[in-house]
PDB file of C-alpha atoms and ligand atoms in Angstrom:
ATOM      1  CA  MET A  25      60.166 117.480  54.867  1.00 91.00           C
ATOM      2  CA  ILE A  26      63.886 117.564  55.628  1.00 97.00           C
ATOM      3  CA  ARG A  27      65.089 115.413  58.526  1.00 98.00           C
ATOM      4  CA  LEU A  28      68.409 116.597  59.959  1.00 98.00           C
ATOM      5  CA  HIS A  29      71.131 114.214  61.120  1.00 98.00           C
ATOM      6  CA  VAL A  30      74.219 115.858  62.601  1.00 98.00           C
ATOM      7  CA  HIS A  31      77.036 113.351  63.171  1.00 98.00           C
ATOM      8  CA  PRO A  32      80.223 113.958  65.193  1.00 98.00           C
ATOM      9  CA  ASP A  33      82.299 113.761  61.987  1.00 98.00           C
ATOM     10  CA  LYS A  34      81.971 112.766  58.338  1.00 98.00           C
ATOM     11  CA  ALA A  35      83.469 109.301  58.891  1.00 98.00           C
ATOM     12  CA  THR A  36      80.663 108.476  61.328  1.00 98.00           C
ATOM     13  CA  ALA A  37      78.130 110.049  58.983  1.00 98.00           C
ATOM     14  CA  VAL A  38      79.155 107.994  55.950  1.00 98.00           C
ATOM     15  CA  ARG A  39      79.141 104.767  57.966  1.00 98.00           C
ATOM     16  CA  ALA A  40      75.499 105.425  58.854  1.00 98.00           C
ATOM     17  CA  VAL A  41      74.556 106.237  55.243  1.00 99.00           C
ATOM     18  CA  ALA A  42      76.450 103.230  53.863  1.00 99.00           C
ATOM     19  CA  ALA A  43      74.701 100.946  56.383  1.00 98.00           C
ATOM     20  CA  ASP A  44      71.362 102.396  55.255  1.00 98.00           C
ATOM     21  CA  ILE A  45      72.210 101.762  51.587  1.00 99.00           C
ATOM     22  CA  ALA A  46      73.474  98.240  52.388  1.00 98.00           C
ATOM     23  CA  GLY A  47      70.193  97.521  54.198  1.00 98.00           C
ATOM     24  CA  LEU A  48      68.226  98.616  51.123  1.00 98.00           C
ATOM     25  CA  ILE A  49      70.365  96.515  48.760  1.00 98.00           C
ATOM     26  CA  ARG A  50      70.087  93.417  50.971  1.00 98.00           C
ATOM     27  CA  ALA A  51      66.324  93.798  51.549  1.00 98.00           C
ATOM     28  CA  ARG A  52      65.772  94.058  47.794  1.00 98.00           C
ATOM     29  CA  ALA A  53      68.038  91.068  47.126  1.00 98.00           C
ATOM     30  CA  ALA A  54      66.133  88.994  49.714  1.00 98.00           C
ATOM     31  CA  ALA A  55      62.897  89.856  47.874  1.00 98.00           C
ATOM     32  CA  GLY A  56      64.451  88.923  44.509  1.00 98.00           C
ATOM     33  CA  LYS A  57      64.354  92.549  43.378  1.00 98.00           C
ATOM     34  CA  ARG A  58      66.802  95.167  42.169  1.00 98.00           C
ATOM     35  CA  ALA A  59      67.808  98.224  44.199  1.00 98.00           C
ATOM     36  CA  VAL A  60      68.001 101.431  42.149  1.00 99.00           C
ATOM     37  CA  LEU A  61      70.520 103.941  43.509  1.00 99.00           C
ATOM     38  CA  GLY A  62      71.006 107.533  42.387  1.00 99.00           C
ATOM     39  CA  LEU A  63      74.633 108.585  42.815  1.00 99.00           C
ATOM     40  CA  ALA A  64      76.559 111.845  43.074  1.00 98.00           C
ATOM     41  CA  THR A  65      80.174 112.777  42.364  1.00 98.00           C
ATOM     42  CA  GLY A  66      82.410 115.534  43.760  1.00 96.00           C
ATOM     43  CA  SER A  67      84.533 115.394  46.901  1.00 97.00           C
ATOM     44  CA  THR A  68      81.661 114.903  49.378  1.00 98.00           C
ATOM     45  CA  PRO A  69      80.660 111.265  48.627  1.00 98.00           C
ATOM     46  CA  ILE A  70      84.224 109.914  48.232  1.00 98.00           C
ATOM     47  CA  PRO A  71      84.319 108.488  51.810  1.00 98.00           C
ATOM     48  CA  LEU A  72      80.836 107.003  51.300  1.00 99.00           C
ATOM     49  CA  TYR A  73      82.028 105.057  48.251  1.00 99.00           C
ATOM     50  CA  ALA A  74      85.127 103.932  50.175  1.00 98.00           C
ATOM     51  CA  GLU A  75      82.857 102.575  52.905  1.00 99.00           C
ATOM     52  CA  LEU A  76      80.615 100.782  50.375  1.00 99.00           C
ATOM     53  CA  VAL A  77      83.729  99.180  48.841  1.00 99.00           C
ATOM     54  CA  ARG A  78      84.796  98.101  52.346  1.00 98.00           C
ATOM     55  CA  LEU A  79      81.342  96.575  52.979  1.00 98.00           C
ATOM     56  CA  HIS A  80      81.674  94.682  49.686  1.00 98.00           C
ATOM     57  CA  ARG A  81      85.169  93.365  50.461  1.00 98.00           C
ATOM     58  CA  GLU A  82      84.846  92.673  54.172  1.00 98.00           C
ATOM     59  CA  GLU A  83      81.159  92.080  54.785  1.00 98.00           C
ATOM     60  CA  GLY A  84      80.025  90.402  51.587  1.00 98.00           C
ATOM     61  CA  LEU A  85      77.759  93.213  50.353  1.00 98.00           C
ATOM     62  CA  SER A  86      76.948  92.335  46.747  1.00 98.00           C
ATOM     63  CA  PHE A  87      75.978  94.873  44.086  1.00 99.00           C
ATOM     64  CA  ARG A  88      74.719  92.218  41.640  1.00 98.00           C
ATOM     65  CA  ASN A  89      71.123  93.380  42.126  1.00 98.00           C
ATOM     66  CA  VAL A  90      72.015  97.091  41.973  1.00 99.00           C
ATOM     67  CA  THR A  91      71.197  99.517  39.153  1.00 99.00           C
ATOM     68  CA  THR A  92      72.692 103.018  39.345  1.00 99.00           C
ATOM     69  CA  PHE A  93      71.925 106.396  37.794  1.00 99.00           C
ATOM     70  CA  ASN A  94      74.349 109.276  38.287  1.00 99.00           C
ATOM     71  CA  LEU A  95      73.094 112.816  38.570  1.00 99.00           C
ATOM     72  CA  ASP A  96      75.238 114.558  36.025  1.00 98.00           C
ATOM     73  CA  GLU A  97      78.166 114.719  33.609  1.00 98.00           C
ATOM     74  CA  TYR A  98      80.250 117.534  32.154  1.00 98.00           C
ATOM     75  CA  SER A  99      79.378 118.349  28.551  1.00 98.00           C
ATOM     76  CA  GLY A 100      82.254 117.605  26.204  1.00 98.00           C
ATOM     77  CA  LEU A 101      84.016 115.082  28.458  1.00 98.00           C
ATOM     78  CA  GLY A 102      84.012 111.426  27.432  1.00 97.00           C
ATOM     79  CA  PRO A 103      84.363 108.413  29.741  1.00 97.00           C
ATOM     80  CA  ASP A 104      88.156 108.332  29.210  1.00 97.00           C
ATOM     81  CA  HIS A 105      88.675 111.902  30.411  1.00 97.00           C
ATOM     82  CA  ASP A 106      90.074 111.779  33.944  1.00 96.00           C
ATOM     83  CA  GLN A 107      87.750 114.583  35.101  1.00 97.00           C
ATOM     84  CA  SER A 108      84.594 113.017  33.665  1.00 98.00           C
ATOM     85  CA  TYR A 109      82.092 111.786  36.172  1.00 98.00           C
ATOM     86  CA  ARG A 110      82.019 108.353  34.466  1.00 98.00           C
ATOM     87  CA  TRP A 111      85.764 108.077  35.125  1.00 98.00           C
ATOM     88  CA  PHE A 112      85.222 109.204  38.741  1.00 98.00           C
ATOM     89  CA  MET A 113      82.537 106.580  39.370  1.00 98.00           C
ATOM     90  CA  GLN A 114      84.643 103.777  37.871  1.00 98.00           C
ATOM     91  CA  ARG A 115      87.629 104.679  40.088  1.00 98.00           C
ATOM     92  CA  GLN A 116      85.691 105.429  43.296  1.00 98.00           C
ATOM     93  CA  LEU A 117      83.150 102.594  43.200  1.00 99.00           C
ATOM     94  CA  PHE A 118      82.240 100.586  40.113  1.00 99.00           C
ATOM     95  CA  ASP A 119      85.698  99.052  39.462  1.00 98.00           C
ATOM     96  CA  HIS A 120      85.850  97.753  43.049  1.00 99.00           C
ATOM     97  CA  VAL A 121      82.448  96.060  43.429  1.00 99.00           C
ATOM     98  CA  ASP A 122      80.471  93.391  41.558  1.00 98.00           C
ATOM     99  CA  VAL A 123      77.971  95.751  39.915  1.00 98.00           C
ATOM    100  CA  THR A 124      76.999  94.776  36.343  1.00 98.00           C
ATOM    101  CA  PRO A 125      78.596  97.427  34.079  1.00 98.00           C
ATOM    102  CA  ALA A 126      75.478  97.728  31.893  1.00 98.00           C
ATOM    103  CA  GLU A 127      73.439  98.531  35.019  1.00 98.00           C
ATOM    104  CA  THR A 128      75.486 101.683  35.730  1.00 99.00           C
ATOM    105  CA  HIS A 129      74.227 104.836  34.049  1.00 99.00           C
ATOM    106  CA  VAL A 130      75.925 108.239  33.789  1.00 98.00           C
ATOM    107  CA  PRO A 131      74.599 110.920  31.409  1.00 98.00           C
ATOM    108  CA  ASP A 132      76.546 111.003  28.126  1.00 98.00           C
ATOM    109  CA  GLY A 133      78.641 114.171  27.993  1.00 98.00           C
ATOM    110  CA  LEU A 134      79.375 113.593  24.297  1.00 98.00           C
ATOM    111  CA  ALA A 135      75.796 113.037  23.047  1.00 98.00           C
ATOM    112  CA  LYS A 136      75.220 114.733  19.667  1.00 97.00           C
ATOM    113  CA  ASP A 137      71.486 115.108  20.250  1.00 98.00           C
ATOM    114  CA  VAL A 138      71.496 116.270  23.871  1.00 98.00           C
ATOM    115  CA  ALA A 139      67.710 116.620  24.158  1.00 98.00           C
ATOM    116  CA  ALA A 140      67.135 113.076  22.866  1.00 98.00           C
ATOM    117  CA  ALA A 141      69.797 111.663  25.192  1.00 98.00           C
ATOM    118  CA  ALA A 142      68.243 113.510  28.144  1.00 98.00           C
ATOM    119  CA  ALA A 143      64.780 112.145  27.319  1.00 98.00           C
ATOM    120  CA  ALA A 144      66.275 108.652  27.008  1.00 98.00           C
ATOM    121  CA  TYR A 145      67.912 109.041  30.435  1.00 99.00           C
ATOM    122  CA  GLU A 146      64.563 109.920  32.021  1.00 98.00           C
ATOM    123  CA  ALA A 147      62.967 106.965  30.207  1.00 98.00           C
ATOM    124  CA  ALA A 148      65.689 104.605  31.490  1.00 98.00           C
ATOM    125  CA  ILE A 149      65.030 105.745  35.083  1.00 99.00           C
ATOM    126  CA  ARG A 150      61.307 105.102  34.612  1.00 98.00           C
ATOM    127  CA  ALA A 151      61.979 101.706  32.999  1.00 98.00           C
ATOM    128  CA  ALA A 152      64.073 100.725  36.043  1.00 98.00           C
ATOM    129  CA  GLY A 153      61.061 101.487  38.236  1.00 98.00           C
ATOM    130  CA  GLY A 154      62.336 104.846  39.501  1.00 98.00           C
ATOM    131  CA  ILE A 155      65.165 105.627  41.915  1.00 99.00           C
ATOM    132  CA  ASP A 156      64.848 104.139  45.422  1.00 98.00           C
ATOM    133  CA  LEU A 157      67.497 106.290  47.082  1.00 99.00           C
ATOM    134  CA  GLN A 158      69.313 109.294  45.630  1.00 99.00           C
ATOM    135  CA  VAL A 159      72.593 110.472  47.169  1.00 99.00           C
ATOM    136  CA  LEU A 160      73.239 114.214  46.783  1.00 99.00           C
ATOM    137  CA  GLY A 161      75.946 116.725  47.570  1.00 98.00           C
ATOM    138  CA  ILE A 162      75.222 120.458  47.501  1.00 98.00           C
ATOM    139  CA  GLY A 163      77.051 123.253  45.716  1.00 97.00           C
ATOM    140  CA  ARG A 164      77.645 126.642  47.305  1.00 96.00           C
ATOM    141  CA  THR A 165      75.216 128.121  44.748  1.00 96.00           C
ATOM    142  CA  GLY A 166      72.475 125.868  46.153  1.00 98.00           C
ATOM    143  CA  HIS A 167      72.741 123.464  43.236  1.00 98.00           C
ATOM    144  CA  ILE A 168      71.801 119.786  43.540  1.00 98.00           C
ATOM    145  CA  GLY A 169      73.042 117.787  40.600  1.00 98.00           C
ATOM    146  CA  PHE A 170      74.127 120.672  38.394  1.00 98.00           C
ATOM    147  CA  ASN A 171      70.816 122.501  38.745  1.00 98.00           C
ATOM    148  CA  GLU A 172      72.179 125.991  39.163  1.00 98.00           C
ATOM    149  CA  PRO A 173      69.803 128.754  40.247  1.00 98.00           C
ATOM    150  CA  PRO A 174      67.250 129.501  39.001  1.00 98.00           C
ATOM    151  CA  ALA A 175      65.877 125.939  38.835  1.00 98.00           C
ATOM    152  CA  GLY A 176      62.661 124.501  40.192  1.00 98.00           C
ATOM    153  CA  PRO A 177      60.528 121.370  40.436  1.00 98.00           C
ATOM    154  CA  ALA A 178      59.489 121.459  36.767  1.00 98.00           C
ATOM    155  CA  THR A 179      63.059 120.879  35.547  1.00 98.00           C
ATOM    156  CA  ARG A 180      64.018 117.456  34.113  1.00 98.00           C
ATOM    157  CA  THR A 181      67.239 116.016  32.698  1.00 98.00           C
ATOM    158  CA  ARG A 182      68.728 118.598  30.331  1.00 98.00           C
ATOM    159  CA  GLN A 183      71.844 120.560  29.457  1.00 98.00           C
ATOM    160  CA  VAL A 184      72.647 123.464  31.783  1.00 98.00           C
ATOM    161  CA  HIS A 185      75.124 126.327  32.019  1.00 98.00           C
ATOM    162  CA  LEU A 186      77.507 126.072  34.999  1.00 97.00           C
ATOM    163  CA  ASP A 187      77.676 128.966  37.426  1.00 96.00           C
ATOM    164  CA  GLU A 188      81.052 130.747  37.619  1.00 97.00           C
ATOM    165  CA  LEU A 189      81.232 129.998  41.380  1.00 95.00           C
ATOM    166  CA  THR A 190      80.789 126.288  40.610  1.00 96.00           C
ATOM    167  CA  ARG A 191      83.483 126.452  37.916  1.00 97.00           C
ATOM    168  CA  ARG A 192      85.880 128.116  40.370  1.00 97.00           C
ATOM    169  CA  ASP A 193      85.025 125.546  43.083  1.00 94.00           C
ATOM    170  CA  ASN A 194      85.966 122.769  40.650  1.00 95.00           C
ATOM    171  CA  ALA A 195      89.038 124.476  39.169  1.00 96.00           C
ATOM    172  CA  ALA A 196      91.461 122.610  41.455  1.00 94.00           C
ATOM    173  CA  PHE A 197      90.390 119.264  39.949  1.00 93.00           C
ATOM    174  CA  PHE A 198      91.159 120.541  36.436  1.00 96.00           C
ATOM    175  CA  GLY A 199      94.290 122.478  37.397  1.00 95.00           C
ATOM    176  CA  ASP A 200      92.940 125.667  35.831  1.00 95.00           C
ATOM    177  CA  VAL A 201      89.486 127.288  35.816  1.00 97.00           C
ATOM    178  CA  ALA A 202      89.752 127.776  32.040  1.00 97.00           C
ATOM    179  CA  LYS A 203      89.684 123.982  31.621  1.00 97.00           C
ATOM    180  CA  VAL A 204      86.433 123.523  33.576  1.00 98.00           C
ATOM    181  CA  PRO A 205      83.582 122.908  31.101  1.00 98.00           C
ATOM    182  CA  ARG A 206      80.940 125.610  30.822  1.00 98.00           C
ATOM    183  CA  HIS A 207      78.044 123.190  30.405  1.00 98.00           C
ATOM    184  CA  ALA A 208      76.840 119.931  31.910  1.00 98.00           C
ATOM    185  CA  VAL A 209      73.958 117.484  31.573  1.00 98.00           C
ATOM    186  CA  THR A 210      72.037 116.981  34.809  1.00 98.00           C
ATOM    187  CA  MET A 211      68.934 115.320  36.142  1.00 98.00           C
ATOM    188  CA  GLY A 212      66.415 118.066  36.948  1.00 98.00           C
ATOM    189  CA  VAL A 213      65.117 119.147  40.340  1.00 99.00           C
ATOM    190  CA  GLY A 214      61.882 117.402  39.335  1.00 98.00           C
ATOM    191  CA  THR A 215      63.778 114.201  38.509  1.00 99.00           C
ATOM    192  CA  ILE A 216      65.364 114.323  41.981  1.00 99.00           C
ATOM    193  CA  LEU A 217      62.034 115.028  43.708  1.00 98.00           C
ATOM    194  CA  ASP A 218      60.614 111.877  42.052  1.00 98.00           C
ATOM    195  CA  CYS A 219      63.165 109.655  43.858  1.00 98.00           C
ATOM    196  CA  ARG A 220      61.576 107.668  46.688  1.00 98.00           C
ATOM    197  CA  ARG A 221      64.240 108.774  49.185  1.00 98.00           C
ATOM    198  CA  VAL A 222      66.845 111.530  49.014  1.00 99.00           C
ATOM    199  CA  VAL A 223      69.970 111.684  51.218  1.00 99.00           C
ATOM    200  CA  LEU A 224      71.977 114.914  50.954  1.00 99.00           C
ATOM    201  CA  LEU A 225      75.496 114.946  52.419  1.00 99.00           C
ATOM    202  CA  ALA A 226      77.397 118.109  53.381  1.00 99.00           C
ATOM    203  CA  TRP A 227      80.650 118.594  55.257  1.00 98.00           C
ATOM    204  CA  GLY A 228      82.600 121.617  56.410  1.00 98.00           C
ATOM    205  CA  GLU A 229      81.953 125.267  57.161  1.00 98.00           C
ATOM    206  CA  GLY A 230      81.977 126.177  53.463  1.00 98.00           C
ATOM    207  CA  LYS A 231      78.535 124.522  53.166  1.00 98.00           C
ATOM    208  CA  ALA A 232      77.020 125.941  56.385  1.00 98.00           C
ATOM    209  CA  ASP A 233      75.354 128.972  54.807  1.00 98.00           C
ATOM    210  CA  ILE A 234      73.804 127.131  51.841  1.00 98.00           C
ATOM    211  CA  VAL A 235      72.633 124.297  54.125  1.00 98.00           C
ATOM    212  CA  ARG A 236      70.874 126.865  56.317  1.00 98.00           C
ATOM    213  CA  ARG A 237      69.213 128.543  53.319  1.00 98.00           C
ATOM    214  CA  SER A 238      68.101 125.159  51.933  1.00 98.00           C
ATOM    215  CA  VAL A 239      66.533 124.052  55.213  1.00 98.00           C
ATOM    216  CA  GLU A 240      65.163 127.294  56.662  1.00 98.00           C
ATOM    217  CA  ASP A 241      64.273 129.672  53.842  1.00 98.00           C
ATOM    218  CA  ALA A 242      61.049 129.313  51.863  1.00 98.00           C
ATOM    219  CA  PRO A 243      61.548 127.051  48.810  1.00 98.00           C
ATOM    220  CA  SER A 244      62.676 129.096  45.843  1.00 98.00           C
ATOM    221  CA  ASP A 245      64.305 128.625  42.446  1.00 98.00           C
ATOM    222  CA  ASP A 246      67.126 130.853  43.752  1.00 98.00           C
ATOM    223  CA  CYS A 247      68.238 127.940  45.942  1.00 98.00           C
ATOM    224  CA  PRO A 248      67.330 124.736  44.052  1.00 98.00           C
ATOM    225  CA  ALA A 249      68.162 122.527  47.088  1.00 98.00           C
ATOM    226  CA  SER A 250      65.418 124.317  49.070  1.00 98.00           C
ATOM    227  CA  TRP A 251      62.830 122.418  46.960  1.00 98.00           C
ATOM    228  CA  LEU A 252      63.855 119.317  48.900  1.00 98.00           C
ATOM    229  CA  GLN A 253      61.630 120.678  51.698  1.00 98.00           C
ATOM    230  CA  ARG A 254      58.738 119.497  49.494  1.00 98.00           C
ATOM    231  CA  HIS A 255      60.050 115.917  49.384  1.00 98.00           C
ATOM    232  CA  ALA A 256      58.292 113.395  51.642  1.00 97.00           C
ATOM    233  CA  ALA A 257      61.472 111.560  52.680  1.00 98.00           C
ATOM    234  CA  CYS A 258      64.593 113.697  52.522  1.00 98.00           C
ATOM    235  CA  ASP A 259      67.503 113.389  54.973  1.00 98.00           C
ATOM    236  CA  PHE A 260      70.312 115.928  55.339  1.00 98.00           C
ATOM    237  CA  VAL A 261      73.366 114.168  56.785  1.00 98.00           C
ATOM    238  CA  LEU A 262      75.809 116.759  58.137  1.00 98.00           C
ATOM    239  CA  ASP A 263      78.947 117.206  60.153  1.00 98.00           C
ATOM    240  CA  PRO A 264      78.869 119.854  62.929  1.00 98.00           C
ATOM    241  CA  ALA A 265      80.571 122.493  60.746  1.00 98.00           C
ATOM    242  CA  ALA A 266      78.001 122.168  57.925  1.00 98.00           C
ATOM    243  CA  ALA A 267      75.183 122.313  60.521  1.00 98.00           C
ATOM    244  CA  ALA A 268      76.646 125.280  62.407  1.00 98.00           C
ATOM    245  CA  ARG A 269      74.283 127.976  61.075  1.00 98.00           C
ATOM    246  CA  LEU A 270      71.034 126.020  61.507  1.00 98.00           C
ATOM    247  CA  ALA A 271      68.588 127.437  64.036  1.00 94.00           C
ATOM    248  CA  ARG A 272      66.956 124.051  64.647  1.00 69.00           C
ATOM    249  CA  ARG A 273      69.346 121.183  65.214  1.00 63.00           C
TER     250      ARG A 273
HETATM  251  C1  LIG B  22      77.971 116.026  41.722  1.00 97.31           C
HETATM  252  C2  LIG B  22      76.946 117.041  41.839  1.00 97.31           C
HETATM  253  C3  LIG B  22      77.176 118.329  42.570  1.00 97.31           C
HETATM  254  C4  LIG B  22      78.067 118.220  43.807  1.00 97.31           C
HETATM  255  C5  LIG B  22      78.300 119.589  44.420  1.00 97.31           C
HETATM  256  C6  LIG B  22      79.191 119.523  45.642  1.00 97.31           C
HETATM  257  O1  LIG B  22      77.453 114.907  41.010  1.00 97.31           O
HETATM  258  O2  LIG B  22      75.926 116.847  41.319  1.00 97.31           O
HETATM  259  O3  LIG B  22      75.916 118.825  42.964  1.00 97.31           O
HETATM  260  O4  LIG B  22      77.464 117.359  44.726  1.00 97.31           O
HETATM  261  O5  LIG B  22      78.866 120.437  43.476  1.00 97.31           O
HETATM  262  O6  LIG B  22      80.493 119.192  45.249  1.00 97.31           O
HETATM  263  P1  LIG B  22      81.589 118.808  46.326  1.00 97.31           P
HETATM  264  O7  LIG B  22      81.125 117.512  46.949  1.00 97.31           O
HETATM  265  O8  LIG B  22      82.852 118.616  45.548  1.00 97.31           O
HETATM  266  O9  LIG B  22      81.620 119.914  47.321  1.00 97.31           O
END
């Protein structure tokens, strides 16, 4: 079931999500346990990470009991490449909080044996006890992680081919569409559905149509995000522009 939350603007939305995440981290710390977060990259969660850094600096939120797993990484990009998702996470969040570096996981874009690395990533998530809360963005193709259509609940962490629309949407970051990798490693739709909670963020009118399809159309591999309707605890956190085409608000 997808619960909809339409906030007046994305700044208000990310404050609510960051407070939710902080509550989870603190509750786990009070119980002497770790909190396992699934994280996304791209432009959408940047203000969320800024708010988490603010909570760390100004309100004493500690990440010492936090383990993280990122959704995806571009194939062929190492951690020192400024467009790699490992680089992004270091700059947006990890370098600014007290998370233990070895407790942060991003798929290895340079793995020689991609299938073995993907299986090891799934095993590491299981060994951590599973993901408590997964943050997602959504691509205009309906992708979550880099699960481009067609992709369904049976998919697990693996290498995928990036859709041309996705490559064009990310061209600005690379300066030229020709530089955008053609492949990525991503958690599967099934991996995401296994997370105990899922929070998908979407801002702006460019996401309104795919948000509507994900929420209102019957689940289908043609829109991988639509499978989130089958999740027991999934929240879509939207600004008014991203929610504009929804029939039920
Ligand atoms: C990023 C990811 C992607 C993005 C999606 C939206 O880790 O998995 O699914 O969330 O492509 O990207 P932005 O936020 O740049 O619109």
